[in-house]
mmCIF file of C-alpha atoms in Angstrom:
data_model
loop_
_atom_site.group_PDB
_atom_site.id
_atom_site.type_symbol
_atom_site.label_atom_id
_atom_site.label_comp_id
_atom_site.label_asym_id
_atom_site.label_seq_id
_atom_site.Cartn_x
_atom_site.Cartn_y
_atom_site.Cartn_z
ATOM 1 C CA MET A 15 109.567 93.399 47.688
ATOM 2 C CA ARG A 16 112.235 91.255 45.661
ATOM 3 C CA LYS A 17 114.374 94.266 44.815
ATOM 4 C CA ILE A 18 117.983 95.360 43.419
ATOM 5 C CA PHE A 19 118.315 93.471 40.328
ATOM 6 C CA PHE A 20 115.817 92.807 37.425
ATOM 7 C CA THR A 21 117.477 89.741 35.553
ATOM 8 C CA ALA A 22 114.543 89.715 33.065
ATOM 9 C CA LEU A 23 111.196 88.908 31.665
ATOM 10 C CA VAL A 24 111.203 86.292 29.179
ATOM 11 C CA GLY A 25 109.479 85.851 25.626
ATOM 12 C CA ALA A 26 109.170 88.498 23.031
ATOM 13 C CA MET A 27 106.776 88.948 20.521
ATOM 14 C CA MET A 28 105.665 92.257 18.582
ATOM 15 C CA ILE A 29 101.962 92.132 19.711
ATOM 16 C CA SER A 30 98.841 94.122 20.175
ATOM 17 C CA CYS A 31 97.219 90.881 20.810
ATOM 18 C CA SER A 32 98.519 88.087 22.327
ATOM 19 C CA ARG A 33 98.577 84.245 21.048
ATOM 20 C CA ASP A 34 98.232 81.094 23.580
ATOM 21 C CA ASN A 35 101.307 78.542 23.317
ATOM 22 C CA ASP A 36 102.491 78.396 19.859
ATOM 23 C CA ASP A 37 105.507 77.311 18.741
ATOM 24 C CA ASN A 38 108.685 79.227 17.418
ATOM 25 C CA GLY A 39 107.528 79.602 13.997
ATOM 26 C CA SER A 40 109.974 78.909 10.955
ATOM 27 C CA VAL A 41 113.032 80.684 12.723
ATOM 28 C CA THR A 42 115.305 78.273 13.648
ATOM 29 C CA ASN A 43 117.184 78.604 17.158
ATOM 30 C CA ASP A 44 120.464 79.701 17.208
ATOM 31 C CA THR A 45 121.118 78.400 21.132
ATOM 32 C CA SER A 46 124.302 80.324 21.481
ATOM 33 C CA ILE A 47 122.388 83.483 21.547
ATOM 34 C CA LEU A 48 122.229 85.239 24.792
ATOM 35 C CA PRO A 49 121.520 88.533 26.646
ATOM 36 C CA THR A 50 124.363 90.543 27.780
ATOM 37 C CA LYS A 51 122.554 93.586 28.743
ATOM 38 C CA ILE A 52 119.080 94.460 30.005
ATOM 39 C CA THR A 53 118.180 98.271 30.503
ATOM 40 C CA TYR A 54 115.357 99.375 32.229
ATOM 41 C CA SER A 55 114.139 103.039 31.509
ATOM 42 C CA GLU A 56 111.161 105.149 33.098
ATOM 43 C CA THR A 57 109.604 108.258 32.691
ATOM 44 C CA TYR A 58 110.961 109.636 36.177
ATOM 45 C CA LEU A 59 113.868 107.594 36.427
ATOM 46 C CA LYS A 60 116.887 110.044 36.347
ATOM 47 C CA GLU A 61 119.429 107.274 35.273
ATOM 48 C CA ALA A 62 118.501 104.042 33.362
ATOM 49 C CA ALA A 63 119.103 100.819 35.248
ATOM 50 C CA VAL A 64 121.777 99.037 33.324
ATOM 51 C CA TYR A 65 122.619 95.266 34.199
ATOM 52 C CA THR A 66 125.216 93.263 32.598
ATOM 53 C CA LEU A 67 125.144 89.626 32.456
ATOM 54 C CA SER A 68 128.609 86.964 32.078
ATOM 55 C CA TYR A 69 128.909 83.430 30.921
ATOM 56 C CA ASN A 70 130.851 80.291 31.311
ATOM 57 C CA GLY A 71 129.534 78.513 28.041
ATOM 58 C CA ASN A 72 125.870 78.784 28.089
ATOM 59 C CA LYS A 73 126.019 79.134 32.064
ATOM 60 C CA LEU A 74 125.142 82.309 33.438
ATOM 61 C CA VAL A 75 128.027 83.215 36.230
ATOM 62 C CA LYS A 76 126.820 86.901 37.132
ATOM 63 C CA ILE A 77 124.752 89.662 36.719
ATOM 64 C CA THR A 78 125.765 93.107 37.791
ATOM 65 C CA ASP A 79 124.578 96.960 37.860
ATOM 66 C CA GLY A 80 128.078 97.883 38.992
ATOM 67 C CA ARG A 81 127.244 97.743 42.548
ATOM 68 C CA HIS A 82 125.671 94.595 43.430
ATOM 69 C CA ASP A 83 126.671 91.404 42.021
ATOM 70 C CA GLU A 84 124.210 88.088 41.663
ATOM 71 C CA ILE A 85 126.073 85.235 41.520
ATOM 72 C CA PHE A 86 124.916 81.789 39.726
ATOM 73 C CA THR A 87 126.042 78.576 40.839
ATOM 74 C CA TYR A 88 125.700 75.198 39.097
ATOM 75 C CA THR A 89 125.873 71.352 40.027
ATOM 76 C CA GLY A 90 126.231 70.115 36.253
ATOM 77 C CA ASP A 91 123.897 71.403 34.263
ATOM 78 C CA LEU A 92 121.465 72.612 37.256
ATOM 79 C CA ILE A 93 121.370 76.124 38.826
ATOM 80 C CA THR A 94 121.809 75.131 42.668
ATOM 81 C CA SER A 95 121.940 78.675 44.037
ATOM 82 C CA ILE A 96 121.673 82.082 43.400
ATOM 83 C CA ASN A 97 123.577 84.983 45.828
ATOM 84 C CA TYR A 98 123.034 88.283 45.911
ATOM 85 C CA THR A 99 125.336 91.020 47.573
ATOM 86 C CA ASP A 100 124.282 91.276 51.190
ATOM 87 C CA LYS A 101 120.730 90.794 50.586
ATOM 88 C CA LYS A 102 119.052 87.268 49.699
ATOM 89 C CA PHE A 103 119.682 83.831 48.374
ATOM 90 C CA PHE A 104 117.928 80.955 46.670
ATOM 91 C CA VAL A 105 118.605 77.605 46.972
ATOM 92 C CA PHE A 106 117.236 74.633 44.623
ATOM 93 C CA ASN A 107 117.045 70.975 44.687
ATOM 94 C CA TYR A 108 116.141 68.512 42.020
ATOM 95 C CA ASP A 109 115.062 64.878 41.361
ATOM 96 C CA SER A 110 117.345 62.493 39.528
ATOM 97 C CA ASN A 111 115.413 63.651 36.414
ATOM 98 C CA GLY A 112 116.260 67.443 36.967
ATOM 99 C CA ASN A 113 112.843 68.236 38.116
ATOM 100 C CA LEU A 114 112.842 70.842 40.997
ATOM 101 C CA ILE A 115 111.540 69.453 44.325
ATOM 102 C CA SER A 116 112.568 72.153 46.665
ATOM 103 C CA GLU A 117 113.171 75.852 47.079
ATOM 104 C CA LYS A 118 114.595 78.056 49.445
ATOM 105 C CA TYR A 119 114.903 81.666 49.510
ATOM 106 C CA VAL A 120 115.733 83.944 52.584
ATOM 107 C CA ASN A 121 115.887 87.963 52.250
ATOM 108 C CA TYR A 122 117.996 90.330 54.826
ATOM 109 C CA ASP A 123 117.581 94.154 55.184
ATOM 110 C CA SER A 124 120.683 96.430 55.265
ATOM 111 C CA ASP A 125 121.752 95.526 58.712
ATOM 112 C CA LYS A 126 122.057 91.979 57.853
ATOM 113 C CA ILE A 127 118.743 90.736 59.815
ATOM 114 C CA LYS A 128 116.508 88.278 58.097
ATOM 115 C CA THR A 129 113.222 89.815 56.898
ATOM 116 C CA SER A 130 111.842 87.018 55.110
ATOM 117 C CA GLU A 131 111.941 83.293 54.127
ATOM 118 C CA TYR A 132 110.104 81.009 51.838
ATOM 119 C CA ASN A 133 110.718 77.278 51.956
ATOM 120 C CA ILE A 134 108.702 75.465 48.893
ATOM 121 C CA THR A 135 108.551 71.590 48.008
ATOM 122 C CA TYR A 136 107.242 70.433 44.833
ATOM 123 C CA ALA A 137 105.822 66.957 43.536
ATOM 124 C CA ILE A 138 105.774 66.642 39.625
ATOM 125 C CA ASN A 139 103.161 64.354 38.088
ATOM 126 C CA GLY A 140 102.860 64.297 34.237
ATOM 127 C CA SER A 141 101.658 68.160 33.548
ATOM 128 C CA THR A 142 100.780 68.789 37.160
ATOM 129 C CA VAL A 143 102.639 70.140 39.652
ATOM 130 C CA THR A 144 101.768 70.168 43.441
ATOM 131 C CA ALA A 145 103.521 72.548 45.905
ATOM 132 C CA GLN A 146 103.564 73.720 49.666
ATOM 133 C CA SER A 147 105.028 77.096 50.317
ATOM 134 C CA VAL A 148 105.688 78.344 53.587
ATOM 135 C CA ALA A 149 106.201 81.982 53.889
ATOM 136 C CA LYS A 150 107.745 83.550 57.133
ATOM 137 C CA TYR A 151 108.154 87.309 57.873
ATOM 138 C CA TYR A 152 109.850 88.485 60.962
ATOM 139 C CA SER A 153 109.699 92.012 62.719
ATOM 140 C CA GLN A 154 112.313 93.658 64.584
ATOM 141 C CA SER A 155 110.604 92.522 68.062
ATOM 142 C CA ASP A 156 110.991 88.837 66.925
ATOM 143 C CA GLU A 157 107.539 88.296 65.688
ATOM 144 C CA VAL A 158 106.594 86.334 63.128
ATOM 145 C CA LEU A 159 103.881 86.208 60.532
ATOM 146 C CA SER A 160 103.229 83.376 58.360
ATOM 147 C CA ILE A 161 101.516 81.994 55.599
ATOM 148 C CA THR A 162 101.118 78.431 54.216
ATOM 149 C CA SER A 163 99.726 77.713 50.803
ATOM 150 C CA ASN A 164 99.065 74.726 48.924
ATOM 151 C CA ILE A 165 99.805 75.316 45.006
ATOM 152 C CA THR A 166 98.776 73.663 41.871
ATOM 153 C CA TYR A 167 100.076 74.389 38.606
ATOM 154 C CA THR A 168 99.029 73.175 35.418
ATOM 155 C CA LEU A 169 101.949 72.851 32.960
ATOM 156 C CA ASP A 170 102.229 72.938 29.133
ATOM 157 C CA GLU A 171 104.289 70.833 26.731
ATOM 158 C CA LYS A 172 107.656 73.091 27.407
ATOM 159 C CA LYS A 173 106.656 72.340 31.355
ATOM 160 C CA ARG A 174 105.546 76.216 31.391
ATOM 161 C CA PRO A 175 102.650 76.906 33.596
ATOM 162 C CA ILE A 176 99.355 77.585 31.918
ATOM 163 C CA LYS A 177 97.563 77.930 35.249
ATOM 164 C CA LYS A 178 98.342 78.253 39.056
ATOM 165 C CA VAL A 179 96.058 77.969 41.718
ATOM 166 C CA VAL A 180 97.346 79.042 45.206
ATOM 167 C CA VAL A 181 95.229 78.180 48.363
ATOM 168 C CA TYR A 182 96.428 80.128 51.444
ATOM 169 C CA GLU A 183 96.050 80.946 55.246
ATOM 170 C CA LYS A 184 97.523 83.964 56.699
ATOM 171 C CA LYS A 185 98.373 83.550 60.522
ATOM 172 C CA ASP A 186 99.008 85.909 63.242
ATOM 173 C CA ILE A 187 101.879 86.110 65.650
ATOM 174 C CA ILE A 188 99.899 83.811 68.259
ATOM 175 C CA ASN A 189 99.238 81.347 65.154
ATOM 176 C CA ASN A 190 95.481 82.648 64.633
ATOM 177 C CA ILE A 191 94.049 81.983 61.220
ATOM 178 C CA THR A 192 93.281 85.589 59.591
ATOM 179 C CA TYR A 193 92.750 85.415 56.482
ATOM 180 C CA ARG A 194 91.885 82.424 53.936
ATOM 181 C CA GLY A 195 91.844 83.057 49.978
ATOM 182 C CA THR A 196 92.479 81.466 46.688
ATOM 183 C CA ASN A 197 94.448 83.059 43.835
ATOM 184 C CA THR A 198 94.180 81.839 40.382
ATOM 185 C CA PHE A 199 96.531 82.856 37.887
ATOM 186 C CA THR A 200 96.352 82.308 33.956
ATOM 187 C CA PHE A 201 99.345 82.665 31.404
ATOM 188 C CA GLN A 202 99.789 82.635 27.687
ATOM 189 C CA TYR A 203 103.021 82.617 25.781
ATOM 190 C CA PRO A 204 104.127 84.258 22.432
ATOM 191 C CA ASN A 205 104.843 82.253 19.740
ATOM 192 C CA HIS A 206 108.750 82.841 19.410
ATOM 193 C CA HIS A 207 111.882 82.503 21.173
ATOM 194 C CA GLY A 208 112.093 83.762 25.115
ATOM 195 C CA PHE A 209 115.147 85.853 26.034
ATOM 196 C CA SER A 210 116.511 83.434 28.788
ATOM 197 C CA GLU A 211 115.570 80.180 27.001
ATOM 198 C CA ASN A 212 119.164 79.428 25.869
ATOM 199 C CA ILE A 213 120.497 80.277 29.659
ATOM 200 C CA LYS A 214 121.323 76.630 30.619
ATOM 201 C CA GLY A 215 119.543 75.521 33.478
ATOM 202 C CA MET A 216 116.831 78.264 33.559
ATOM 203 C CA ASP A 217 114.119 75.904 31.751
ATOM 204 C CA LYS A 218 113.799 73.431 35.093
ATOM 205 C CA LEU A 219 112.946 76.725 37.251
ATOM 206 C CA TYR A 220 109.856 77.744 35.331
ATOM 207 C CA TYR A 221 107.230 76.695 37.977
ATOM 208 C CA SER A 222 109.728 78.359 40.673
ATOM 209 C CA TYR A 223 109.180 81.409 43.108
ATOM 210 C CA PHE A 224 112.077 82.216 41.823
ATOM 211 C CA ALA A 225 110.836 82.340 38.163
ATOM 212 C CA PHE A 226 107.511 83.837 38.830
ATOM 213 C CA GLY A 227 109.113 86.752 41.009
ATOM 214 C CA ILE A 228 105.727 88.338 42.344
ATOM 215 C CA ASN A 229 103.183 87.088 44.584
ATOM 216 C CA ARG A 230 100.337 89.482 42.726
ATOM 217 C CA ALA A 231 99.929 90.404 39.174
ATOM 218 C CA LYS A 232 99.717 94.316 40.695
ATOM 219 C CA ASP A 233 103.331 94.068 41.659
ATOM 220 C CA LEU A 234 104.787 94.224 37.965
ATOM 221 C CA ASN A 235 103.362 97.841 38.324
ATOM 222 C CA TYR A 236 106.933 98.318 39.809
ATOM 223 C CA PRO A 237 108.840 96.123 36.979
ATOM 224 C CA VAL A 238 112.398 97.102 38.101
ATOM 225 C CA ALA A 239 111.556 95.683 41.830
ATOM 226 C CA TYR A 240 111.110 92.290 40.363
ATOM 227 C CA TRP A 241 112.437 89.354 38.321
ATOM 228 C CA VAL A 242 109.901 87.753 36.327
ATOM 229 C CA TYR A 243 111.600 84.868 33.905
ATOM 230 C CA LEU A 244 108.402 83.320 32.585
ATOM 231 C CA PRO A 245 107.732 84.257 28.736
ATOM 232 C CA PHE A 246 104.201 85.186 28.906
ATOM 233 C CA SER A 247 102.451 87.507 26.777
ATOM 234 C CA TYR A 248 99.057 87.995 28.587
ATOM 235 C CA PHE A 249 98.122 86.750 32.276
ATOM 236 C CA LYS A 250 95.235 86.964 34.471
ATOM 237 C CA GLU A 251 94.770 86.884 38.102
ATOM 238 C CA GLU A 252 91.392 86.261 40.192
ATOM 239 C CA MET A 253 91.433 86.976 43.986
ATOM 240 C CA TYR A 254 88.662 85.400 46.679
ATOM 241 C CA VAL A 255 89.564 85.879 49.774
ATOM 242 C CA THR A 256 88.016 85.625 53.106
ATOM 243 C CA ARG A 257 88.955 87.703 56.500
ATOM 244 C CA LEU A 258 88.237 85.749 59.754
ATOM 245 C CA TYR A 259 87.366 87.911 63.027
ATOM 246 C CA PRO A 260 88.857 86.848 66.431
ATOM 247 C CA ALA A 261 86.475 84.411 67.173
ATOM 248 C CA GLY A 262 86.875 82.963 63.616
ATOM 249 C CA ILE A 263 83.693 84.048 62.263
ATOM 250 C CA PRO A 264 84.058 85.007 58.455
ATOM 251 C CA SER A 265 83.409 88.318 57.207
ATOM 252 C CA PRO A 266 81.951 89.092 53.451
ATOM 253 C CA HIS A 267 84.457 87.645 50.869
ATOM 254 C CA GLY A 268 86.229 89.961 48.871
ATOM 255 C CA PHE A 269 86.580 89.341 44.591
ATOM 256 C CA ALA A 270 88.921 90.880 42.320
ATOM 257 C CA THR A 271 90.463 90.336 39.058
ATOM 258 C CA ASP A 272 94.116 91.818 37.297
ATOM 259 C CA GLU A 273 94.930 91.344 33.728
ATOM 260 C CA GLY A 274 97.854 92.489 32.001
ATOM 261 C CA LYS A 275 99.528 91.756 28.655
ATOM 262 C CA ILE A 276 103.363 92.027 27.479
ATOM 263 C CA GLU A 277 104.258 94.106 24.312
ATOM 264 C CA TYR A 278 107.226 92.936 22.693
ATOM 265 C CA VAL A 279 109.539 94.189 19.788
ATOM 266 C CA VAL A 280 111.763 91.092 18.303
ATOM 267 C CA ASN A 281 114.777 91.331 16.212
ATOM 268 C CA ALA A 282 115.718 89.095 13.228
ATOM 269 C CA HIS A 283 116.445 86.320 15.052
ATOM 270 C CA ASN A 284 113.109 86.353 16.792
ATOM 271 C CA TYR A 285 114.263 87.128 20.264
ATOM 272 C CA PRO A 286 112.966 90.283 22.276
ATOM 273 C CA THR A 287 114.597 93.525 21.949
ATOM 274 C CA ARG A 288 111.970 95.629 24.091
ATOM 275 C CA ILE A 289 109.655 94.663 26.645
ATOM 276 C CA LYS A 290 106.597 96.783 28.112
ATOM 277 C CA TYR A 291 104.006 95.470 30.524
ATOM 278 C CA LYS A 292 100.585 97.075 30.463
ATOM 279 C CA PHE A 293 97.521 96.432 32.400
ATOM 280 C CA LYS A 294 94.037 96.686 31.849
ATOM 281 C CA SER A 295 92.213 99.840 33.741
ATOM 282 C CA GLY A 296 89.333 100.545 35.038
ATOM 283 C CA SER A 297 87.642 101.561 31.607
ATOM 284 C CA GLY A 298 88.467 98.109 30.130
ATOM 285 C CA GLU A 299 91.790 99.635 28.215
ATOM 286 C CA PHE A 300 94.977 98.117 28.643
ATOM 287 C CA GLU A 301 97.278 101.034 30.004
ATOM 288 C CA SER A 302 101.079 101.464 30.381
ATOM 289 C CA THR A 303 102.323 100.809 34.074
ATOM 290 C CA ILE A 304 103.105 103.309 36.844
ATOM 291 C CA ASN A 305 106.009 105.804 35.348
ATOM 292 C CA ASP A 306 105.672 103.905 31.754
ATOM 293 C CA GLY A 307 108.662 101.753 32.072
ATOM 294 C CA TYR A 308 110.372 99.703 29.689
ATOM 295 C CA TYR A 309 113.110 97.052 29.206
ATOM 296 C CA THR A 310 115.583 97.059 26.215
ATOM 297 C CA ILE A 311 117.744 93.838 25.614
ATOM 298 C CA GLU A 312 121.493 93.485 24.058
ATOM 299 C CA TYR A 313 122.682 90.262 22.640
ATOM 300 C CA ASN A 314 126.067 88.665 22.089
ATOM 301 C CA LYS A 315 125.038 88.237 18.493
#
């Protein structure tokens, strides 16, 4: 899990149902509006988790909870690295048009030993992005589990993903393929401002691993452990997987679906001040996540 900081789920709206890919209504955006404090609260959390954001102009410099820091580095107006206290880092590279073309993520344990690494390359062609991700997971015995994924994104006019298809293979430590699968995500977005949209360079990372923050929709049941910068109001994940026996013979196929929506409360400027995840249960109703967690956001104006 990507723990320690939750920097934000973007977007906002006051919903009982979601709207698809609309504009921001009649409210004119003040691009100087920036989030300055994010608080995560839940039923069984003794103390709320509070994160403070600091800036140089519209460039995000640091997020801190008082014990751990998250440092953002820019080249021009583009975010090129994010470093976390002792734990992990991201590195981003762009083409001459400012499109994200590669991303690296490395995670360490408390003893500063590497536990996982993602290397992702991107190619953008109009509203389609194709990517290849190679993920490696390291054990204490120097064994390596790898997952290779080919990913296709379909983008809207703001270069936000409205569909993400992940075709992957998992390999064991002796390089045998153990699983093959396809995960298909679809997203809808609210009709108002996203909470991080005025942070310089954040819009260039919408289809990044960093922005998604999760590998599966169900991960959002533990939202304090994840970052999700995408401002969606509804999502659906369809999962199809085949397990391969040692001889390479496929087992029966497995299929599952997860659905969720994000409920928002917005302020007079049309920015979210409260964010809450809900998931569709077996009864078909959308219910609160584990421990009934939610976020509140404060701004500089």
